[in-house]
mmCIF file of C-alpha atoms in Angstrom:
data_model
loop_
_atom_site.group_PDB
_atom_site.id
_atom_site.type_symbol
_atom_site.label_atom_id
_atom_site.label_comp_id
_atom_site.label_asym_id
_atom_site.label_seq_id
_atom_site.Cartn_x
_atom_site.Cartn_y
_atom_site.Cartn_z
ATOM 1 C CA UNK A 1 40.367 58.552 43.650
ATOM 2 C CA UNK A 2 44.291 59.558 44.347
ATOM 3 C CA UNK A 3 45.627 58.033 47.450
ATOM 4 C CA UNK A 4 47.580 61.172 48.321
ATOM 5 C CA UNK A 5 44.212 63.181 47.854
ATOM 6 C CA UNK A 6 43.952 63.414 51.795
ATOM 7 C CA UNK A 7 47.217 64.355 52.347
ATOM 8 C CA UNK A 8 46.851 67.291 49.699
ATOM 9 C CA UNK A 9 43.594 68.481 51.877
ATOM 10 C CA UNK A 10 45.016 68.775 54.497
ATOM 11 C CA UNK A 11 48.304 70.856 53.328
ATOM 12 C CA UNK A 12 48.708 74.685 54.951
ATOM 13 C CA UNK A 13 47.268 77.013 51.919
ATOM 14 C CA UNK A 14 48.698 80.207 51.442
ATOM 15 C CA UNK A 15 50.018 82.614 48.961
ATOM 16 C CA UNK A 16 52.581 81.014 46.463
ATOM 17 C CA UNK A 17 55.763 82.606 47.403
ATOM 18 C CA UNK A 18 57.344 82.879 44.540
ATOM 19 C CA UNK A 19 54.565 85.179 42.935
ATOM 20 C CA UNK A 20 56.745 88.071 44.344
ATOM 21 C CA UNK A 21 60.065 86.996 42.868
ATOM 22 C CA UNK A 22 58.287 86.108 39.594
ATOM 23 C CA UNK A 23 56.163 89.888 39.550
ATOM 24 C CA UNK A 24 59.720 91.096 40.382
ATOM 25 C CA UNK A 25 60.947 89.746 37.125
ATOM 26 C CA UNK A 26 57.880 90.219 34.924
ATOM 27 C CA UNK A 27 57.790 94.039 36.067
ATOM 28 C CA UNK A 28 59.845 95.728 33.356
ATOM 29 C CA UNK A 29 57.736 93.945 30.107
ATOM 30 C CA UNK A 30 55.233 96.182 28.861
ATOM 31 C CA UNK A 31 53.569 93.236 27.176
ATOM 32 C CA UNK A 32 52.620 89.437 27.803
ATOM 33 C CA UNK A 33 51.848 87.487 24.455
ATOM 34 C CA UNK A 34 50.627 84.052 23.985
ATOM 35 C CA UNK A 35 50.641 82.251 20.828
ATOM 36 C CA UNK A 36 47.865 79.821 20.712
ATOM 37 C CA UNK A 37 46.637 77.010 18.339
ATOM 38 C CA UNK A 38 45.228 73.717 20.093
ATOM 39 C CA UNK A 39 46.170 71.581 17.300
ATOM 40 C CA UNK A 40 49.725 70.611 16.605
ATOM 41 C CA UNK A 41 51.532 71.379 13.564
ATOM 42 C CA UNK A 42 49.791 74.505 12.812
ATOM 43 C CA UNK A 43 52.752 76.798 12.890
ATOM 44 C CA UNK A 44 52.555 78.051 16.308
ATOM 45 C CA UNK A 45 56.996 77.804 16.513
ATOM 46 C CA UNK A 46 57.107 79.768 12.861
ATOM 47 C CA UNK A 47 54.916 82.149 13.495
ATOM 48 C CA UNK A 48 56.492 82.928 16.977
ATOM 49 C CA UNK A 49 60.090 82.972 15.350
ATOM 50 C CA UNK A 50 58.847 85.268 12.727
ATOM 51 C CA UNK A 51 56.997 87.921 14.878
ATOM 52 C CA UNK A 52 60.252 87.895 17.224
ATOM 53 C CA UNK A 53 62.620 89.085 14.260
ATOM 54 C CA UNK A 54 60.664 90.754 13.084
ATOM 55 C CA UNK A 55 59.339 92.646 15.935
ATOM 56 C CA UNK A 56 62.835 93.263 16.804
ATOM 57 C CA UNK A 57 63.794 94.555 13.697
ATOM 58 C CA UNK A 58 61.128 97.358 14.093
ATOM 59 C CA UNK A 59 63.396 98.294 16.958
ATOM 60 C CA UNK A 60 61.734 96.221 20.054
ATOM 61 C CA UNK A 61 63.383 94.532 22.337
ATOM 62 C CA UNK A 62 61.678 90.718 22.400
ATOM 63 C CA UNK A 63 61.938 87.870 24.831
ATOM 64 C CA UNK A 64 60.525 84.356 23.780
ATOM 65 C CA UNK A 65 59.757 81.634 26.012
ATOM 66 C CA UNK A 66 59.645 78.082 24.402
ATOM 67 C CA UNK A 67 56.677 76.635 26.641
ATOM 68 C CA UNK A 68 57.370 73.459 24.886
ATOM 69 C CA UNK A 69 58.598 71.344 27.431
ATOM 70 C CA UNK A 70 58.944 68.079 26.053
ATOM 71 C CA UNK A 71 59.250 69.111 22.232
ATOM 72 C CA UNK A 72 61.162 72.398 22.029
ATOM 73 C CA UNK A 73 61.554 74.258 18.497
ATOM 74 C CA UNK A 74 62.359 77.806 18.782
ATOM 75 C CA UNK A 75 66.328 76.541 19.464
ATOM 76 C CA UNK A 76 66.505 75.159 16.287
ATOM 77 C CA UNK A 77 64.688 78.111 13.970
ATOM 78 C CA UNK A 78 65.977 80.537 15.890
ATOM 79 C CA UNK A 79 69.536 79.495 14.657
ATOM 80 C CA UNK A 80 70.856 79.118 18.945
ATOM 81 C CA UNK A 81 70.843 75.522 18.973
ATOM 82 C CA UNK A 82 74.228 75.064 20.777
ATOM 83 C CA UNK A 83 74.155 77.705 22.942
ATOM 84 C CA UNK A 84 73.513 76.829 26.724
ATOM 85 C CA UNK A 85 71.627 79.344 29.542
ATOM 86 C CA UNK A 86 73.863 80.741 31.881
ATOM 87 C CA UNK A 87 73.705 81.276 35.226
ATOM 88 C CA UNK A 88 74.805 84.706 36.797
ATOM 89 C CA UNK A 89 74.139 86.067 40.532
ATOM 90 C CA UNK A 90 70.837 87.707 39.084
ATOM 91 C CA UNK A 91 69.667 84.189 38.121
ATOM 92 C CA UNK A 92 69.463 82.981 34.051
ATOM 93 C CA UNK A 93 70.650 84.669 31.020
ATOM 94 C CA UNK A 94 68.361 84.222 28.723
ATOM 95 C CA UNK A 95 69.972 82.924 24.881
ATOM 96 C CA UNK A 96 70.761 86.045 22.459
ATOM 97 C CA UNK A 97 69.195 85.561 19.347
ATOM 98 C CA UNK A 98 70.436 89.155 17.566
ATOM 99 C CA UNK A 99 70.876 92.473 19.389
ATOM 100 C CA UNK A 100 66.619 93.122 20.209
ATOM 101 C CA UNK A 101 65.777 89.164 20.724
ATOM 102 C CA UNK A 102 66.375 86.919 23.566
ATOM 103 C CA UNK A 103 65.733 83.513 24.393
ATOM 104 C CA UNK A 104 65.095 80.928 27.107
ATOM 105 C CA UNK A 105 63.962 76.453 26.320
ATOM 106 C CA UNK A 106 64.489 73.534 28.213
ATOM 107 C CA UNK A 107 66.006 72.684 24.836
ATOM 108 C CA UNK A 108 68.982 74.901 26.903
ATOM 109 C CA UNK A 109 68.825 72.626 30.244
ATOM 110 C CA UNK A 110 69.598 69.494 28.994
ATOM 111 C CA UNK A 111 73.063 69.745 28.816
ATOM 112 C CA UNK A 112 74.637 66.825 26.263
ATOM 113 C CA UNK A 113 71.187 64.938 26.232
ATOM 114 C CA UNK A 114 69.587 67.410 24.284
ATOM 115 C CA UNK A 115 68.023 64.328 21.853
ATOM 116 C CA UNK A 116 66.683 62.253 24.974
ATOM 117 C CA UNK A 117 63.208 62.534 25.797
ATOM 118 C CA UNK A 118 61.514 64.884 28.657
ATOM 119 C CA UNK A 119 59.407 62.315 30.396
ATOM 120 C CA UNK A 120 57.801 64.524 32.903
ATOM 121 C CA UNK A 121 54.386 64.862 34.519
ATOM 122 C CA UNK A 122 52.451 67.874 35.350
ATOM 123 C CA UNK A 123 54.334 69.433 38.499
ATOM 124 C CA UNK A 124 57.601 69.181 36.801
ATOM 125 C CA UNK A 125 56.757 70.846 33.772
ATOM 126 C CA UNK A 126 54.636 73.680 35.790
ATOM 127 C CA UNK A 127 58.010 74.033 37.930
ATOM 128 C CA UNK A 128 59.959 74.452 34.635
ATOM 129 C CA UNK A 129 57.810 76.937 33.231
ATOM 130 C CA UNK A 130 57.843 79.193 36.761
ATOM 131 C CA UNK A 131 61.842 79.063 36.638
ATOM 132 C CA UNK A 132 61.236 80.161 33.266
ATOM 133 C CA UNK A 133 59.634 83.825 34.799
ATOM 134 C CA UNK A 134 60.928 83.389 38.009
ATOM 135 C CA UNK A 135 64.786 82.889 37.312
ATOM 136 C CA UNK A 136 65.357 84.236 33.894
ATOM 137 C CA UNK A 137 66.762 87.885 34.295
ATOM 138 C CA UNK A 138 64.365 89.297 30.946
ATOM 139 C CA UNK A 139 65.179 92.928 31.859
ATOM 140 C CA UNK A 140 63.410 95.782 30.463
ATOM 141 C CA UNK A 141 61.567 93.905 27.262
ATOM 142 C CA UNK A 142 58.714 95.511 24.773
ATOM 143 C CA UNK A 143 57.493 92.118 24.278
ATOM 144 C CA UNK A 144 57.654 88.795 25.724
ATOM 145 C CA UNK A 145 56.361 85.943 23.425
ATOM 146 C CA UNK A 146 54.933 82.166 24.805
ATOM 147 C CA UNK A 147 55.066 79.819 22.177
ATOM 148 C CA UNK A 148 52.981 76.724 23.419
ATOM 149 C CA UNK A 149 52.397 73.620 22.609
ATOM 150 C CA UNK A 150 49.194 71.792 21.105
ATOM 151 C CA UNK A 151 46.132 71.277 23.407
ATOM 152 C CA UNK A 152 45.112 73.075 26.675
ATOM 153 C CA UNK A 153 46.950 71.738 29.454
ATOM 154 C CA UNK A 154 49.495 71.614 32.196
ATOM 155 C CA UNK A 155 52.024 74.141 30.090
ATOM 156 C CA UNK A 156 49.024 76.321 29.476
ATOM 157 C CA UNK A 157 47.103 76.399 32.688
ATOM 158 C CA UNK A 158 50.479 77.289 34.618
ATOM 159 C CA UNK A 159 51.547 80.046 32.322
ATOM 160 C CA UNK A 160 48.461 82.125 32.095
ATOM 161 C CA UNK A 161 48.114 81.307 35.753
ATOM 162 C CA UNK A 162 51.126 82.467 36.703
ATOM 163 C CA UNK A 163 51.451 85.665 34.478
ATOM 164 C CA UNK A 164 47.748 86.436 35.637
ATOM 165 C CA UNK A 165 48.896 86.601 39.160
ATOM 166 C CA UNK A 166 51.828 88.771 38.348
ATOM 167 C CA UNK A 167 50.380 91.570 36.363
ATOM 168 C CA UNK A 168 48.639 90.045 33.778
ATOM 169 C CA UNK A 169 48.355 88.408 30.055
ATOM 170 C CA UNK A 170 48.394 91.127 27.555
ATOM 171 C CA UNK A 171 46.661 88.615 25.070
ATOM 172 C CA UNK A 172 46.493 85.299 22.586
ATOM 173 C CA UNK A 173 47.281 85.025 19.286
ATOM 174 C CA UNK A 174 45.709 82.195 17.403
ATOM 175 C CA UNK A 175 46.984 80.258 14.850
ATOM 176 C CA UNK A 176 44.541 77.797 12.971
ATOM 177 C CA UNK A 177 45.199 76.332 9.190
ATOM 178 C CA UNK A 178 42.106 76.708 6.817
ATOM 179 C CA UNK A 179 41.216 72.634 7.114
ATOM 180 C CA UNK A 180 37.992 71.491 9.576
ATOM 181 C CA UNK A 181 40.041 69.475 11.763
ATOM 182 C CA UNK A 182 42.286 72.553 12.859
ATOM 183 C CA UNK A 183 39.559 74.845 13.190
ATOM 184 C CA UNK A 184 37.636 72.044 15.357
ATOM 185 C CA UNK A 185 40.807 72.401 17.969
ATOM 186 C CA UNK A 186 40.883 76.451 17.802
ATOM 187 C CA UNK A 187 37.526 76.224 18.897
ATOM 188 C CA UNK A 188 38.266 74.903 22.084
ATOM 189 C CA UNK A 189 41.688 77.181 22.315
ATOM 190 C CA UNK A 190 39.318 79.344 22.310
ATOM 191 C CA UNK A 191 37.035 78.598 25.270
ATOM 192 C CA UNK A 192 40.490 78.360 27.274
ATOM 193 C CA UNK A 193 41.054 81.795 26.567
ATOM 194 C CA UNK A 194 37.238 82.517 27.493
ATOM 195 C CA UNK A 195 37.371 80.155 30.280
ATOM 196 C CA UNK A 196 40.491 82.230 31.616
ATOM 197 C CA UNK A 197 39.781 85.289 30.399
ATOM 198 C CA UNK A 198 43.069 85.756 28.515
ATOM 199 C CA UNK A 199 41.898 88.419 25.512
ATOM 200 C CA UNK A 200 42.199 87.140 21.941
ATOM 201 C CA UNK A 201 43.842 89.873 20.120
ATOM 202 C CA UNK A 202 43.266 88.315 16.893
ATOM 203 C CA UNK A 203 43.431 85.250 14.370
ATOM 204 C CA UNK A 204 46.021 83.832 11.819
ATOM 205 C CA UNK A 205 45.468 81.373 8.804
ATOM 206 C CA UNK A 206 48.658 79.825 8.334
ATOM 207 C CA UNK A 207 49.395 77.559 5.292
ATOM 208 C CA UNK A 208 46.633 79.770 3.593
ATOM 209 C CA UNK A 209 46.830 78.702 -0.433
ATOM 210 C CA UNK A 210 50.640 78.255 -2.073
ATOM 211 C CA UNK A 211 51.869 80.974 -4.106
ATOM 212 C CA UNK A 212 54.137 79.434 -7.087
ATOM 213 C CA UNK A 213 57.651 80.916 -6.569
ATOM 214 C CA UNK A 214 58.150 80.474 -10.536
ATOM 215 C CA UNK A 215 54.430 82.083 -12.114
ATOM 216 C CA UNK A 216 53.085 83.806 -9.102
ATOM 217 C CA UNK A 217 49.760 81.258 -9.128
ATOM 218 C CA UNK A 218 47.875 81.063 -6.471
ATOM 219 C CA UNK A 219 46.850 77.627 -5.253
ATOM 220 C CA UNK A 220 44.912 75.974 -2.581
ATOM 221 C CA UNK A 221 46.525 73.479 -1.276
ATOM 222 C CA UNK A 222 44.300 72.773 1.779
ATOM 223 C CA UNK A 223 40.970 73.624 0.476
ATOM 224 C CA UNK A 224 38.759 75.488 3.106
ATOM 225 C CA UNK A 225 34.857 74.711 3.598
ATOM 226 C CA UNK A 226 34.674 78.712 4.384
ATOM 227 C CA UNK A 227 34.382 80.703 1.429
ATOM 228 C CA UNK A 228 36.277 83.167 2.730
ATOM 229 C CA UNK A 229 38.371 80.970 5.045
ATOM 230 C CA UNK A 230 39.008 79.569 8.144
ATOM 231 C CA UNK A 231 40.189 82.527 10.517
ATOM 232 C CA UNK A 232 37.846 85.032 8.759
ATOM 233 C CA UNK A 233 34.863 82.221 9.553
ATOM 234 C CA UNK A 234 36.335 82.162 13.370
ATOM 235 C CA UNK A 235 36.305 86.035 13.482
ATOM 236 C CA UNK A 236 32.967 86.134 12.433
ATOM 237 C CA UNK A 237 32.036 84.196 15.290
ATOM 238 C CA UNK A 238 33.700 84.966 18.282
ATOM 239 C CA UNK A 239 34.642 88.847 17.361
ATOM 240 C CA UNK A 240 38.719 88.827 17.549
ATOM 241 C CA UNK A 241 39.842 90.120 13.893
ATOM 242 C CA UNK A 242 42.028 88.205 11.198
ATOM 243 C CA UNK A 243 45.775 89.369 11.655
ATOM 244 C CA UNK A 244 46.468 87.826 8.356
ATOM 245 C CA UNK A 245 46.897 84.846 5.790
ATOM 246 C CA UNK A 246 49.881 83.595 5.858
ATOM 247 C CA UNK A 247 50.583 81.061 2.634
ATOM 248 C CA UNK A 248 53.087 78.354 2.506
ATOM 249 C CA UNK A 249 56.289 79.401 1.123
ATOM 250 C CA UNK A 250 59.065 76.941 0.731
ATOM 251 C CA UNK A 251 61.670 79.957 1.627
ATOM 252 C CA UNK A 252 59.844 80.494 5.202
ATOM 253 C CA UNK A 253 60.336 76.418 5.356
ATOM 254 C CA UNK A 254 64.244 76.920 4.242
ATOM 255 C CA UNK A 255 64.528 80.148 6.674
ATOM 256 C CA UNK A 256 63.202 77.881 9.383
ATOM 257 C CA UNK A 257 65.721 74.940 8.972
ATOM 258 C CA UNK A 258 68.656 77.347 8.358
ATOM 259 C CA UNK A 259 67.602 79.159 11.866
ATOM 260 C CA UNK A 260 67.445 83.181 10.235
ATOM 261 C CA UNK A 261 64.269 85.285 9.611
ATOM 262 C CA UNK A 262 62.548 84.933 6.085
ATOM 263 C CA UNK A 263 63.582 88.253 5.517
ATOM 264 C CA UNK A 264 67.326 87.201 5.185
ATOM 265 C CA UNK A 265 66.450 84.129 3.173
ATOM 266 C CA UNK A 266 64.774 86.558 0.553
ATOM 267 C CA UNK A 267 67.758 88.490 0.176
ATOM 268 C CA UNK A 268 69.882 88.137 -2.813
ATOM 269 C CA UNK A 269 73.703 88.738 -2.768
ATOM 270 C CA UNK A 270 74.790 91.714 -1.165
ATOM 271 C CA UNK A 271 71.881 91.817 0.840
ATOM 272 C CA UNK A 272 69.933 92.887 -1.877
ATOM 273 C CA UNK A 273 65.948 92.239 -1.812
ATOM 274 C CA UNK A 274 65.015 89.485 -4.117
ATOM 275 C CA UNK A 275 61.608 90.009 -6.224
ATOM 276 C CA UNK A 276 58.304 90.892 -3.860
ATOM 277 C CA UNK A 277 57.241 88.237 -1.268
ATOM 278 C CA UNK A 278 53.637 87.090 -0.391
ATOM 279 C CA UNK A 279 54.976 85.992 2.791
ATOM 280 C CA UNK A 280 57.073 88.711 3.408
ATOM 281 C CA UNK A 281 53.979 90.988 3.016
ATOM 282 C CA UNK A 282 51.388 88.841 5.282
ATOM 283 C CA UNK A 283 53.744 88.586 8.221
ATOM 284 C CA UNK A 284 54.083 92.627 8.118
ATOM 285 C CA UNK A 285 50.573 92.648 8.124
ATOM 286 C CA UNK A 286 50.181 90.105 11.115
ATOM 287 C CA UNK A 287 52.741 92.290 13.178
ATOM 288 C CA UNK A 288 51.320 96.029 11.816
ATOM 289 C CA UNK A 289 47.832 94.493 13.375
ATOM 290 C CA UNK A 290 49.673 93.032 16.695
ATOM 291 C CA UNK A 291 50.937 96.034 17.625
ATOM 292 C CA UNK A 292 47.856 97.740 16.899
ATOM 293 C CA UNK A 293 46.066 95.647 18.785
ATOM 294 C CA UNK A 294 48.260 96.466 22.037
ATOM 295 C CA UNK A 295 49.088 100.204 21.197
ATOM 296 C CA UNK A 296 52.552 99.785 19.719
ATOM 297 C CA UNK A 297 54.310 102.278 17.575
ATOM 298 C CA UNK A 298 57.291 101.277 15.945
ATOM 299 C CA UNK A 299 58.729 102.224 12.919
ATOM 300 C CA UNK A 300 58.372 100.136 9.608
ATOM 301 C CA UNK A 301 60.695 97.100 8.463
#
């Protein structure tokens, strides 16, 4: 067993103290939103970039918190790469992404070492993550957004933990691709939420079929076992409903490494829309169902 496993016993217990400060902070966001996966490279980052703009651009104010200790993303495709937190005598400023979206990542912290590696065990990370609610001066927000990272651990445990004890998790969304292998992970992502009773508000298929940019033909490049696909087989069983299929689009990828919405990398000059997007129209879906799901109106993109 662990050698210090005495010496924890026999530590005073009582309340955490920082639950006040952090209810303190969490107080003026209506809503608490985790975006979920278990597996890795499912587009947990994308998705939470694109429901952030576009959220925002439906006239919400949106905070995202890159949960992601040791491999954060949202810097990068969020376009805020070289900007740095600052500190204020409120406590952190969180990164401004565009006038309705903020920011906060230990991508932020880590001052001119922001390529070295976050070696860190459990307590370190769940430390990070309450400075990240604790510290971070969020303000009055419609929406906060968790994007996590793969599995069901520390970074997990400590977040819905923590927001559970200061008012609550609104909900999960889930992000699973149509192959076996991801939906094998969402399965258990889904028992954590079960486990801690953080509502599922709903499903996504990313990387659903590949619509050719040139002849507008469908294909599937990661064929599904489920006739009618991986997150509509997952609704089926566990109840949650499909948000959407999102399809891989090589202008989401491009709007991703360039650090803007897909909606600006579909524009043409002047601003003006290019020809109708697949994409485009499955992440309106995904966010006309999110904010049904937690009794949000807000006006159209």
């Amino acid at each position: 067993g662990c050698p210090n496993a005495a010496i924890c016993a026999s530590a005073p217990k009582g309340p955490d103290p920082d639950i006040g400060p952090m209810t303190g902070r969490l107080s003026q966001i209506k809503h608490k939103i985790l975006v979920l996966s278990g597996k890795g490279g499912v587009g947990k980052s994308t998705l939470t970039k694109e429901l952030g703009f576009a959220l925002g651009r439906r006239g919400l104010t949106v905070g995202l918190v890159d949960t992601d200790i040791c491999g954060p993303s949202l810097p990068r495709l969020t376009g805020v790469r070289d900007e740095e937190v600052h500190s204020s005598a409120d406590g952190w400023e969180p990164v401004s992404v565009d006038d309705n979206v903020s920011l906060v990542s230990m991508h932020f912290l880590m001052g001119n070492n922001r390529n070295e590696a976050v070696v860190w065990r459990g307590p370190k990370k769940n430390g990070m993550i309450k400075n990240f609610l604790k510290e971070v001066c969020w303000g009055e927000l419609d929406v906060l957004l968790f994007d996590t990272p793969p599995g069901t651990s520390d970074e997990h445990i400590s977040t819905v933990n923590f927001l559970q004890q200061c008012g609550g998790v609104t909900g999960a969304v889930i992000i699973t691709t149509p192959q076996e292998v991801a939906v094998a992970d969402v399965r258990r992502e889904i028992n954590f939420c079960q486990k801690t009773k953080v509502p599922i508000l709903g499903f996504v298929e990313n990387m659903s079929g590949f619509v050719c940019p040139k002849c507008d033909i469908e294909t599937q490049i990661f064929p599904s076992k489920y006739k009618n696909g991986a997150a509509q087989k997952l609704s089926d069983e566990y109840g949650p409903p499909v948000l959407g299929k999102i399809p891989l689009d090589p202008l989401l990828m491009k709007a991703c490494e360039q650090g803007i919405p897909l909606e600006d990398a579909l524009d043409g000059e002047g601003g003006a829309p290019t020809k109708p997007s697949p994409t485009r129209r499955a992440i309106a879906e995904v966010v006309d169902k999110l904010l049904a799901a937690i009794g949000i109106a807000a006006a159209s993109e």
